[in-house]
PDB file of C-alpha atoms and ligand atoms in Angstrom:
ATOM      1  CA  MET X   1       0.000   0.000   0.000  1.00 97.00           C
ATOM      2  CA  LYS X   2       1.137   3.559  -0.677  1.00 98.00           C
ATOM      3  CA  VAL X   3       0.518   5.846   2.304  1.00 98.00           C
ATOM      4  CA  VAL X   4       0.938   9.560   2.939  1.00 98.00           C
ATOM      5  CA  VAL X   5       1.032  10.575   6.602  1.00 98.00           C
ATOM      6  CA  SER X   6       0.570  14.233   7.505  1.00 98.00           C
ATOM      7  CA  VAL X   7       2.232  14.774  10.876  1.00 97.00           C
ATOM      8  CA  GLY X   8       1.138  18.068  12.428  1.00 94.00           C
ATOM      9  CA  GLY X   9       3.991  20.140  13.817  1.00 92.00           C
ATOM     10  CA  SER X  10       2.225  20.347  17.159  1.00 90.00           C
ATOM     11  CA  VAL X  11       2.022  16.549  17.157  1.00 93.00           C
ATOM     12  CA  LEU X  12       5.648  15.905  16.244  1.00 93.00           C
ATOM     13  CA  ALA X  13       7.381  18.643  18.158  1.00 84.00           C
ATOM     14  CA  PRO X  14       5.176  20.545  20.583  1.00 85.00           C
ATOM     15  CA  ASP X  15       8.245  20.974  22.768  1.00 87.00           C
ATOM     16  CA  LEU X  16      11.035  19.591  20.603  1.00 86.00           C
ATOM     17  CA  ALA X  17      11.559  16.372  22.556  1.00 90.00           C
ATOM     18  CA  ALA X  18      13.964  14.009  20.810  1.00 93.00           C
ATOM     19  CA  ASP X  19      12.247  10.881  22.147  1.00 95.00           C
ATOM     20  CA  ARG X  20       8.911  11.905  20.624  1.00 95.00           C
ATOM     21  CA  VAL X  21      10.531  12.482  17.232  1.00 96.00           C
ATOM     22  CA  ALA X  22      12.363   9.158  17.557  1.00 96.00           C
ATOM     23  CA  ALA X  23       9.078   7.375  18.349  1.00 96.00           C
ATOM     24  CA  TYR X  24       7.497   8.800  15.184  1.00 97.00           C
ATOM     25  CA  GLY X  25      10.550   7.880  13.162  1.00 96.00           C
ATOM     26  CA  ASP X  26      10.425   4.303  14.469  1.00 97.00           C
ATOM     27  CA  VAL X  27       6.780   3.912  13.480  1.00 97.00           C
ATOM     28  CA  LEU X  28       7.366   5.251   9.962  1.00 97.00           C
ATOM     29  CA  VAL X  29      10.418   3.022   9.419  1.00 96.00           C
ATOM     30  CA  ASP X  30       8.455   0.076  10.746  1.00 97.00           C
ATOM     31  CA  LEU X  31       5.542   0.771   8.376  1.00 97.00           C
ATOM     32  CA  ALA X  32       7.953   1.230   5.472  1.00 96.00           C
ATOM     33  CA  ALA X  33       8.940  -2.436   5.790  1.00 96.00           C
ATOM     34  CA  ASP X  34       5.562  -3.346   4.287  1.00 97.00           C
ATOM     35  CA  HIS X  35       4.358  -0.129   2.638  1.00 98.00           C
ATOM     36  CA  GLU X  36       5.586   2.879   0.689  1.00 97.00           C
ATOM     37  CA  VAL X  37       5.452   5.710   3.207  1.00 97.00           C
ATOM     38  CA  ALA X  38       5.618   9.472   2.629  1.00 97.00           C
ATOM     39  CA  ALA X  39       5.433  11.791   5.634  1.00 97.00           C
ATOM     40  CA  VAL X  40       4.626  15.502   5.429  1.00 98.00           C
ATOM     41  CA  VAL X  41       5.598  17.461   8.522  1.00 97.00           C
ATOM     42  CA  GLY X  42       4.055  20.686   9.839  1.00 97.00           C
ATOM     43  CA  GLY X  43       5.639  23.610  11.644  1.00 96.00           C
ATOM     44  CA  GLY X  44       3.723  23.677  14.938  1.00 94.00           C
ATOM     45  CA  ARG X  45       4.335  26.212  17.676  1.00 94.00           C
ATOM     46  CA  VAL X  46       7.795  27.182  16.481  1.00 95.00           C
ATOM     47  CA  ALA X  47       6.413  28.181  13.072  1.00 96.00           C
ATOM     48  CA  ARG X  48       3.691  30.231  14.734  1.00 95.00           C
ATOM     49  CA  GLU X  49       6.238  31.988  16.954  1.00 96.00           C
ATOM     50  CA  TYR X  50       8.438  32.891  13.996  1.00 96.00           C
ATOM     51  CA  ILE X  51       5.440  34.074  12.019  1.00 96.00           C
ATOM     52  CA  ASP X  52       4.140  36.199  14.914  1.00 96.00           C
ATOM     53  CA  ALA X  53       7.539  37.798  15.459  1.00 97.00           C
ATOM     54  CA  ALA X  54       8.027  38.505  11.758  1.00 96.00           C
ATOM     55  CA  ARG X  55       4.519  39.975  11.504  1.00 96.00           C
ATOM     56  CA  GLN X  56       5.389  42.386  14.308  1.00 97.00           C
ATOM     57  CA  LEU X  57       8.484  43.311  12.324  1.00 97.00           C
ATOM     58  CA  GLY X  58       6.277  44.212   9.354  1.00 96.00           C
ATOM     59  CA  GLY X  59       6.833  41.149   7.179  1.00 93.00           C
ATOM     60  CA  ASN X  60       4.287  40.597   4.420  1.00 95.00           C
ATOM     61  CA  GLU X  61       2.164  37.444   4.336  1.00 95.00           C
ATOM     62  CA  ILE X  62       4.290  35.721   1.704  1.00 96.00           C
ATOM     63  CA  GLU X  63       7.409  36.328   3.757  1.00 96.00           C
ATOM     64  CA  LEU X  64       5.640  34.935   6.788  1.00 97.00           C
ATOM     65  CA  ASP X  65       4.631  31.837   4.833  1.00 97.00           C
ATOM     66  CA  GLN X  66       8.218  31.419   3.712  1.00 97.00           C
ATOM     67  CA  LEU X  67       9.338  31.470   7.333  1.00 97.00           C
ATOM     68  CA  GLY X  68       6.689  28.863   8.118  1.00 97.00           C
ATOM     69  CA  ILE X  69       7.891  26.687   5.235  1.00 98.00           C
ATOM     70  CA  GLY X  70      11.419  26.967   6.591  1.00 98.00           C
ATOM     71  CA  VAL X  71      10.295  25.610   9.947  1.00 97.00           C
ATOM     72  CA  THR X  72       8.327  22.737   8.390  1.00 97.00           C
ATOM     73  CA  ARG X  73      11.484  21.767   6.492  1.00 97.00           C
ATOM     74  CA  LEU X  74      13.517  21.934   9.700  1.00 96.00           C
ATOM     75  CA  ASN X  75      11.028  19.563  11.300  1.00 96.00           C
ATOM     76  CA  ALA X  76      11.202  17.308   8.256  1.00 97.00           C
ATOM     77  CA  ARG X  77      14.985  17.191   8.603  1.00 95.00           C
ATOM     78  CA  LEU X  78      14.608  16.356  12.271  1.00 95.00           C
ATOM     79  CA  LEU X  79      12.260  13.481  11.559  1.00 96.00           C
ATOM     80  CA  GLY X  80      14.523  12.351   8.719  1.00 95.00           C
ATOM     81  CA  ALA X  81      17.444  12.323  11.162  1.00 94.00           C
ATOM     82  CA  ALA X  82      15.404  10.082  13.462  1.00 94.00           C
ATOM     83  CA  MET X  83      14.841   7.620  10.635  1.00 91.00           C
ATOM     84  CA  GLU X  84      17.596   6.796   8.218  1.00 75.00           C
ATOM     85  CA  GLY X  85      20.071   9.565   8.915  1.00 66.00           C
ATOM     86  CA  PRO X  86      19.877  13.184   7.817  1.00 60.00           C
ATOM     87  CA  VAL X  87      18.939  13.815   4.214  1.00 76.00           C
ATOM     88  CA  LYS X  88      17.725  17.028   2.616  1.00 86.00           C
ATOM     89  CA  PRO X  89      13.942  16.841   2.448  1.00 94.00           C
ATOM     90  CA  PRO X  90      12.549  17.233  -1.071  1.00 97.00           C
ATOM     91  CA  GLU X  91      11.142  20.704  -1.641  1.00 97.00           C
ATOM     92  CA  GLU X  92       8.575  19.791  -4.260  1.00 97.00           C
ATOM     93  CA  TYR X  93       6.354  16.903  -5.332  1.00 98.00           C
ATOM     94  CA  ASP X  94       8.511  15.518  -8.162  1.00 98.00           C
ATOM     95  CA  GLY X  95      11.451  15.020  -5.827  1.00 97.00           C
ATOM     96  CA  ALA X  96       9.263  13.496  -3.126  1.00 97.00           C
ATOM     97  CA  ALA X  97       7.649  11.068  -5.562  1.00 97.00           C
ATOM     98  CA  GLU X  98      11.046  10.077  -6.920  1.00 96.00           C
ATOM     99  CA  ALA X  99      12.444   9.483  -3.425  1.00 95.00           C
ATOM    100  CA  LEU X 100       9.353   7.472  -2.550  1.00 96.00           C
ATOM    101  CA  ARG X 101       9.820   5.270  -5.612  1.00 96.00           C
ATOM    102  CA  ARG X 102      13.532   4.876  -4.917  1.00 94.00           C
ATOM    103  CA  ASP X 103      13.592   4.463  -1.124  1.00 93.00           C
ATOM    104  CA  GLY X 104      10.033   3.568  -0.199  1.00 95.00           C
ATOM    105  CA  LEU X 105      10.213   6.222   2.517  1.00 95.00           C
ATOM    106  CA  VAL X 106      10.387  10.015   2.274  1.00 96.00           C
ATOM    107  CA  VAL X 107       9.796  13.034   4.513  1.00 97.00           C
ATOM    108  CA  MET X 108       9.047  16.560   3.347  1.00 97.00           C
ATOM    109  CA  GLY X 109       7.746  19.860   4.698  1.00 98.00           C
ATOM    110  CA  GLY X 110       6.055  22.800   2.984  1.00 98.00           C
ATOM    111  CA  VAL X 111       6.214  23.640  -0.703  1.00 98.00           C
ATOM    112  CA  VAL X 112       4.880  27.099  -1.646  1.00 97.00           C
ATOM    113  CA  PRO X 113       3.403  30.108   0.201  1.00 97.00           C
ATOM    114  CA  GLY X 114      -0.340  30.453   0.617  1.00 95.00           C
ATOM    115  CA  GLN X 115      -1.171  27.033   2.020  1.00 95.00           C
ATOM    116  CA  THR X 116      -0.301  24.689   4.875  1.00 95.00           C
ATOM    117  CA  THR X 117       1.179  21.217   5.017  1.00 97.00           C
ATOM    118  CA  ASP X 118      -2.390  19.827   5.148  1.00 96.00           C
ATOM    119  CA  ALA X 119      -2.611  20.733   1.471  1.00 97.00           C
ATOM    120  CA  VAL X 120       0.911  19.466   0.750  1.00 98.00           C
ATOM    121  CA  ALA X 121      -0.060  16.051   2.114  1.00 98.00           C
ATOM    122  CA  ALA X 122      -3.270  15.962   0.058  1.00 98.00           C
ATOM    123  CA  ALA X 123      -1.444  17.073  -3.099  1.00 98.00           C
ATOM    124  CA  LEU X 124       1.326  14.523  -2.594  1.00 98.00           C
ATOM    125  CA  ALA X 125      -1.280  11.814  -2.035  1.00 98.00           C
ATOM    126  CA  GLU X 126      -2.908  12.809  -5.319  1.00 98.00           C
ATOM    127  CA  TYR X 127       0.440  12.968  -7.116  1.00 98.00           C
ATOM    128  CA  VAL X 128       1.645   9.518  -6.040  1.00 98.00           C
ATOM    129  CA  GLU X 129      -1.869   8.006  -6.208  1.00 98.00           C
ATOM    130  CA  ALA X 130      -1.741   7.024  -2.557  1.00 98.00           C
ATOM    131  CA  ASP X 131      -4.070   4.321  -1.295  1.00 98.00           C
ATOM    132  CA  LEU X 132      -4.393   6.050   2.044  1.00 98.00           C
ATOM    133  CA  LEU X 133      -3.852   9.535   3.480  1.00 98.00           C
ATOM    134  CA  VAL X 134      -3.616   9.851   7.262  1.00 98.00           C
ATOM    135  CA  TYR X 135      -3.848  13.200   9.047  1.00 98.00           C
ATOM    136  CA  ALA X 136      -2.169  12.750  12.425  1.00 97.00           C
ATOM    137  CA  THR X 137      -3.461  15.872  14.159  1.00 94.00           C
ATOM    138  CA  SER X 138      -3.980  17.203  17.651  1.00 91.00           C
ATOM    139  CA  VAL X 139      -7.735  16.537  17.523  1.00 90.00           C
ATOM    140  CA  PRO X 140      -9.282  13.073  17.349  1.00 93.00           C
ATOM    141  CA  GLY X 141     -11.194  13.556  14.092  1.00 94.00           C
ATOM    142  CA  VAL X 142     -13.568  15.944  12.357  1.00 94.00           C
ATOM    143  CA  PHE X 143     -16.281  17.428  14.569  1.00 92.00           C
ATOM    144  CA  ASP X 144     -19.420  19.428  13.843  1.00 89.00           C
ATOM    145  CA  ALA X 145     -18.141  22.129  16.210  1.00 86.00           C
ATOM    146  CA  ASP X 146     -14.873  22.943  17.945  1.00 83.00           C
ATOM    147  CA  PRO X 147     -14.565  20.208  20.605  1.00 83.00           C
ATOM    148  CA  ASN X 148     -12.368  22.463  22.734  1.00 81.00           C
ATOM    149  CA  GLU X 149     -15.096  25.098  22.900  1.00 84.00           C
ATOM    150  CA  ASP X 150     -18.327  23.169  22.643  1.00 87.00           C
ATOM    151  CA  PRO X 151     -18.936  20.229  24.987  1.00 89.00           C
ATOM    152  CA  ASP X 152     -21.756  19.028  22.703  1.00 92.00           C
ATOM    153  CA  ALA X 153     -19.500  18.823  19.656  1.00 90.00           C
ATOM    154  CA  GLU X 154     -19.971  15.498  17.917  1.00 93.00           C
ATOM    155  CA  ARG X 155     -17.426  13.634  15.885  1.00 94.00           C
ATOM    156  CA  TYR X 156     -18.177  12.247  12.453  1.00 95.00           C
ATOM    157  CA  ASP X 157     -17.149   8.622  12.089  1.00 96.00           C
ATOM    158  CA  ARG X 158     -17.483   8.766   8.307  1.00 96.00           C
ATOM    159  CA  LEU X 159     -17.839  11.909   6.254  1.00 95.00           C
ATOM    160  CA  PRO X 160     -18.208  12.226   2.487  1.00 96.00           C
ATOM    161  CA  ALA X 161     -15.476  14.391   0.989  1.00 96.00           C
ATOM    162  CA  ALA X 162     -18.043  16.843  -0.399  1.00 96.00           C
ATOM    163  CA  GLU X 163     -19.457  17.362   3.082  1.00 94.00           C
ATOM    164  CA  LEU X 164     -15.994  17.924   4.510  1.00 94.00           C
ATOM    165  CA  VAL X 165     -15.444  20.673   1.930  1.00 94.00           C
ATOM    166  CA  GLU X 166     -18.794  22.249   2.803  1.00 93.00           C
ATOM    167  CA  LEU X 167     -18.084  22.045   6.512  1.00 91.00           C
ATOM    168  CA  VAL X 168     -14.682  23.675   6.258  1.00 91.00           C
ATOM    169  CA  ALA X 169     -15.846  26.268   3.704  1.00 89.00           C
ATOM    170  CA  SER X 170     -18.953  27.229   5.622  1.00 84.00           C
ATOM    171  CA  GLY X 171     -16.849  29.245   8.049  1.00 64.00           C
ATOM    172  CA  GLY X 172     -18.776  27.864  11.000  1.00 49.00           C
ATOM    173  CA  SER X 173     -17.068  27.004  14.221  1.00 39.00           C
ATOM    174  CA  LEU X 174     -15.104  24.302  12.455  1.00 45.00           C
ATOM    175  CA  GLY X 175     -13.807  26.316   9.553  1.00 39.00           C
ATOM    176  CA  SER X 176     -13.237  29.808  10.892  1.00 41.00           C
ATOM    177  CA  ALA X 177      -9.730  31.210  11.224  1.00 40.00           C
ATOM    178  CA  GLY X 178      -8.026  30.051  14.360  1.00 42.00           C
ATOM    179  CA  SER X 179     -10.481  27.232  14.949  1.00 47.00           C
ATOM    180  CA  ASN X 180      -9.448  23.645  15.308  1.00 51.00           C
ATOM    181  CA  ALA X 181     -10.378  22.578  11.800  1.00 67.00           C
ATOM    182  CA  PRO X 182      -8.062  19.624  11.439  1.00 83.00           C
ATOM    183  CA  ILE X 183      -7.849  20.064   7.664  1.00 90.00           C
ATOM    184  CA  ASP X 184      -7.868  23.332   5.768  1.00 91.00           C
ATOM    185  CA  LEU X 185     -10.057  24.113   2.775  1.00 94.00           C
ATOM    186  CA  LEU X 186      -7.480  23.548   0.043  1.00 96.00           C
ATOM    187  CA  ALA X 187      -6.600  20.184   1.561  1.00 97.00           C
ATOM    188  CA  ALA X 188     -10.279  19.224   1.774  1.00 96.00           C
ATOM    189  CA  LYS X 189     -10.774  20.143  -1.886  1.00 97.00           C
ATOM    190  CA  LEU X 190      -7.732  18.162  -2.975  1.00 98.00           C
ATOM    191  CA  VAL X 191      -8.935  15.155  -0.985  1.00 98.00           C
ATOM    192  CA  GLN X 192     -12.300  15.457  -2.719  1.00 97.00           C
ATOM    193  CA  ARG X 193     -10.771  15.860  -6.169  1.00 97.00           C
ATOM    194  CA  SER X 194      -8.381  12.953  -5.865  1.00 97.00           C
ATOM    195  CA  GLY X 195     -10.855  10.640  -4.150  1.00 97.00           C
ATOM    196  CA  THR X 196      -8.087   9.517  -1.781  1.00 97.00           C
ATOM    197  CA  ARG X 197      -9.289   7.476   1.163  1.00 96.00           C
ATOM    198  CA  THR X 198      -8.423   9.673   4.143  1.00 98.00           C
ATOM    199  CA  LEU X 199      -8.346   9.282   7.915  1.00 98.00           C
ATOM    200  CA  VAL X 200      -8.218  12.100  10.467  1.00 97.00           C
ATOM    201  CA  LEU X 201      -7.082  10.960  13.886  1.00 97.00           C
ATOM    202  CA  ASP X 202      -5.330  12.047  17.054  1.00 95.00           C
ATOM    203  CA  GLY X 203      -1.674  11.509  16.255  1.00 95.00           C
ATOM    204  CA  GLU X 204      -0.166  12.365  19.607  1.00 94.00           C
ATOM    205  CA  ASP X 205       0.737   8.718  20.047  1.00 95.00           C
ATOM    206  CA  PRO X 206       2.405   7.497  16.833  1.00 97.00           C
ATOM    207  CA  ASP X 207       1.187   3.979  17.574  1.00 97.00           C
ATOM    208  CA  ARG X 208      -2.250   5.181  16.477  1.00 97.00           C
ATOM    209  CA  VAL X 209      -0.818   5.857  13.047  1.00 98.00           C
ATOM    210  CA  ARG X 210       0.799   2.435  13.051  1.00 98.00           C
ATOM    211  CA  GLY X 211      -2.509   0.778  13.960  1.00 97.00           C
ATOM    212  CA  ALA X 212      -4.424   2.724  11.328  1.00 98.00           C
ATOM    213  CA  VAL X 213      -2.040   1.857   8.505  1.00 98.00           C
ATOM    214  CA  ARG X 214      -1.033  -1.669   9.464  1.00 97.00           C
ATOM    215  CA  ASP X 215      -4.291  -3.050  10.820  1.00 95.00           C
ATOM    216  CA  GLY X 216      -6.919  -0.572   9.637  1.00 95.00           C
ATOM    217  CA  ASP X 217      -7.585  -0.056  13.328  1.00 94.00           C
ATOM    218  CA  TYR X 218      -8.225   3.594  14.191  1.00 95.00           C
ATOM    219  CA  ASP X 219     -10.348   5.920  16.267  1.00 94.00           C
ATOM    220  CA  GLY X 220     -11.154   9.015  14.238  1.00 96.00           C
ATOM    221  CA  THR X 221     -12.962  10.192  11.121  1.00 96.00           C
ATOM    222  CA  GLU X 222     -12.826   8.521   7.725  1.00 97.00           C
ATOM    223  CA  ILE X 223     -13.263  10.871   4.780  1.00 97.00           C
ATOM    224  CA  VAL X 224     -15.007   8.787   2.178  1.00 95.00           C
ATOM    225  CA  PRO X 225     -14.589   9.559  -1.535  1.00 91.00           C
ATOM    226  CA  ASP X 226     -17.741  10.967  -3.138  1.00 85.00           C
ATOM    227  CA  GLY X 227     -19.744   8.194  -4.742  1.00 75.00           C
ATOM    228  CA  GLU X 228     -18.674   5.607  -2.202  1.00 76.00           C
ATOM    229  CA  VAL X 229     -21.037   6.784   0.478  1.00 61.00           C
ATOM    230  CA  ASP X 230     -24.127   4.977   1.644  1.00 59.00           C
ATOM    231  CA  PRO X 231     -27.107   7.326   1.501  1.00 48.00           C
TER     232      PRO X 231
HETATM  233  P1  LIG Q   1       1.718  24.141   8.959  1.00 64.52           P
HETATM  234  O1  LIG Q   1       1.312  23.182   7.928  1.00 64.52           O
HETATM  235  O2  LIG Q   1       2.359  23.609  10.184  1.00 64.52           O
HETATM  236  O3  LIG Q   1       0.534  25.116   9.311  1.00 64.52           O
HETATM  237  O4  LIG Q   1       2.709  25.190   8.293  1.00 64.52           O
HETATM  238  P2  LIG Q   1      -0.602  25.028  10.403  1.00 64.52           P
HETATM  239  O5  LIG Q   1      -1.672  24.130   9.877  1.00 64.52           O
HETATM  240  O6  LIG Q   1      -0.947  26.456  10.671  1.00 64.52           O
HETATM  241  O7  LIG Q   1       0.116  24.397  11.668  1.00 64.52           O
HETATM  242  P3  LIG Q   1      -0.285  23.176  12.636  1.00 64.52           P
HETATM  243  O8  LIG Q   1      -1.063  22.173  11.835  1.00 64.52           O
HETATM  244  O9  LIG Q   1      -1.072  23.817  13.727  1.00 64.52           O
HETATM  245  O10 LIG Q   1       1.051  22.629  13.070  1.00 64.52           O
HETATM  246  C1  LIG Q   1       3.169  26.321   9.033  1.00 64.52           C
HETATM  247  C2  LIG Q   1       3.066  27.562   8.196  1.00 64.52           C
HETATM  248  O11 LIG Q   1       3.979  27.468   7.090  1.00 64.52           O
HETATM  249  C3  LIG Q   1       3.428  28.088   5.944  1.00 64.52           C
HETATM  250  C4  LIG Q   1       2.071  28.662   6.353  1.00 64.52           C
HETATM  251  O12 LIG Q   1       2.286  29.997   6.768  1.00 64.52           O
HETATM  252  C5  LIG Q   1       1.711  27.789   7.561  1.00 64.52           C
HETATM  253  O13 LIG Q   1       0.817  28.434   8.424  1.00 64.52           O
HETATM  254  N1  LIG Q   1       3.341  27.093   4.821  1.00 64.52           N
HETATM  255  C6  LIG Q   1       3.450  25.747   5.060  1.00 64.52           C
HETATM  256  C7  LIG Q   1       3.196  27.544   3.522  1.00 64.52           C
HETATM  257  O14 LIG Q   1       3.072  28.742   3.264  1.00 64.52           O
HETATM  258  N2  LIG Q   1       3.177  26.629   2.500  1.00 64.52           N
HETATM  259  C8  LIG Q   1       3.306  25.301   2.705  1.00 64.52           C
HETATM  260  O15 LIG Q   1       3.301  24.517   1.717  1.00 64.52           O
HETATM  261  C9  LIG Q   1       3.420  24.850   4.021  1.00 64.52           C
END
């Protein structure tokens, strides 16, 4: 199976602990024994801190995105170092796809300004025709409201891709800026377009990613390609 795993920066390195990065690296190497595995790493708190500081210094939004991309690539290097030894993460999809074909395992960060690594993961999944895309996030799935704000928020077990797009685009509590939408709009649209089978789960413990990929055992939300949904 060909798998793309999106590892949120706040999941991989909330506090830059080497053992957490090593645990993620171990799981990805382990999965790569049986599958082709591509990981896309986010920037987390460090990216936000750089972006906030640069905004105060008057940086424009593209410059801020470029700083964010830099941090995602640093995190990708860190995870790469925990796996097979440090290698320069590919900076675009061609290079990532080539490394995936060659090595069966690749890690990358951001690509271009104006998006997040959610979209990078969805685009890479589309590019390599992945069988499965896993979003390892800091929330345990897709909810109808922000679970941190609304105690009545309910999680979707299965959600058609078109409904995910609507939910994120509607700008409700799930999709508004600063909310806990686990996937951004561009990513949702790419998931819908490619029809990639997608899981959104709490990735704090990398074993959950292992279970989802290896055994199909997960606790989260499955985004189901349009047309494959029971009425
Ligand atoms: P993240 O993917 O980590 O953004 O990229 P995020 O979703 O805000 O962070 P998490 O999920 O909470 O960890 C960090 C920043 O890097 C820039 C954006 O500014 C983004 O907010 N970025 C990243 C890009 O501009 N392009 C990319 O392809 C990736």
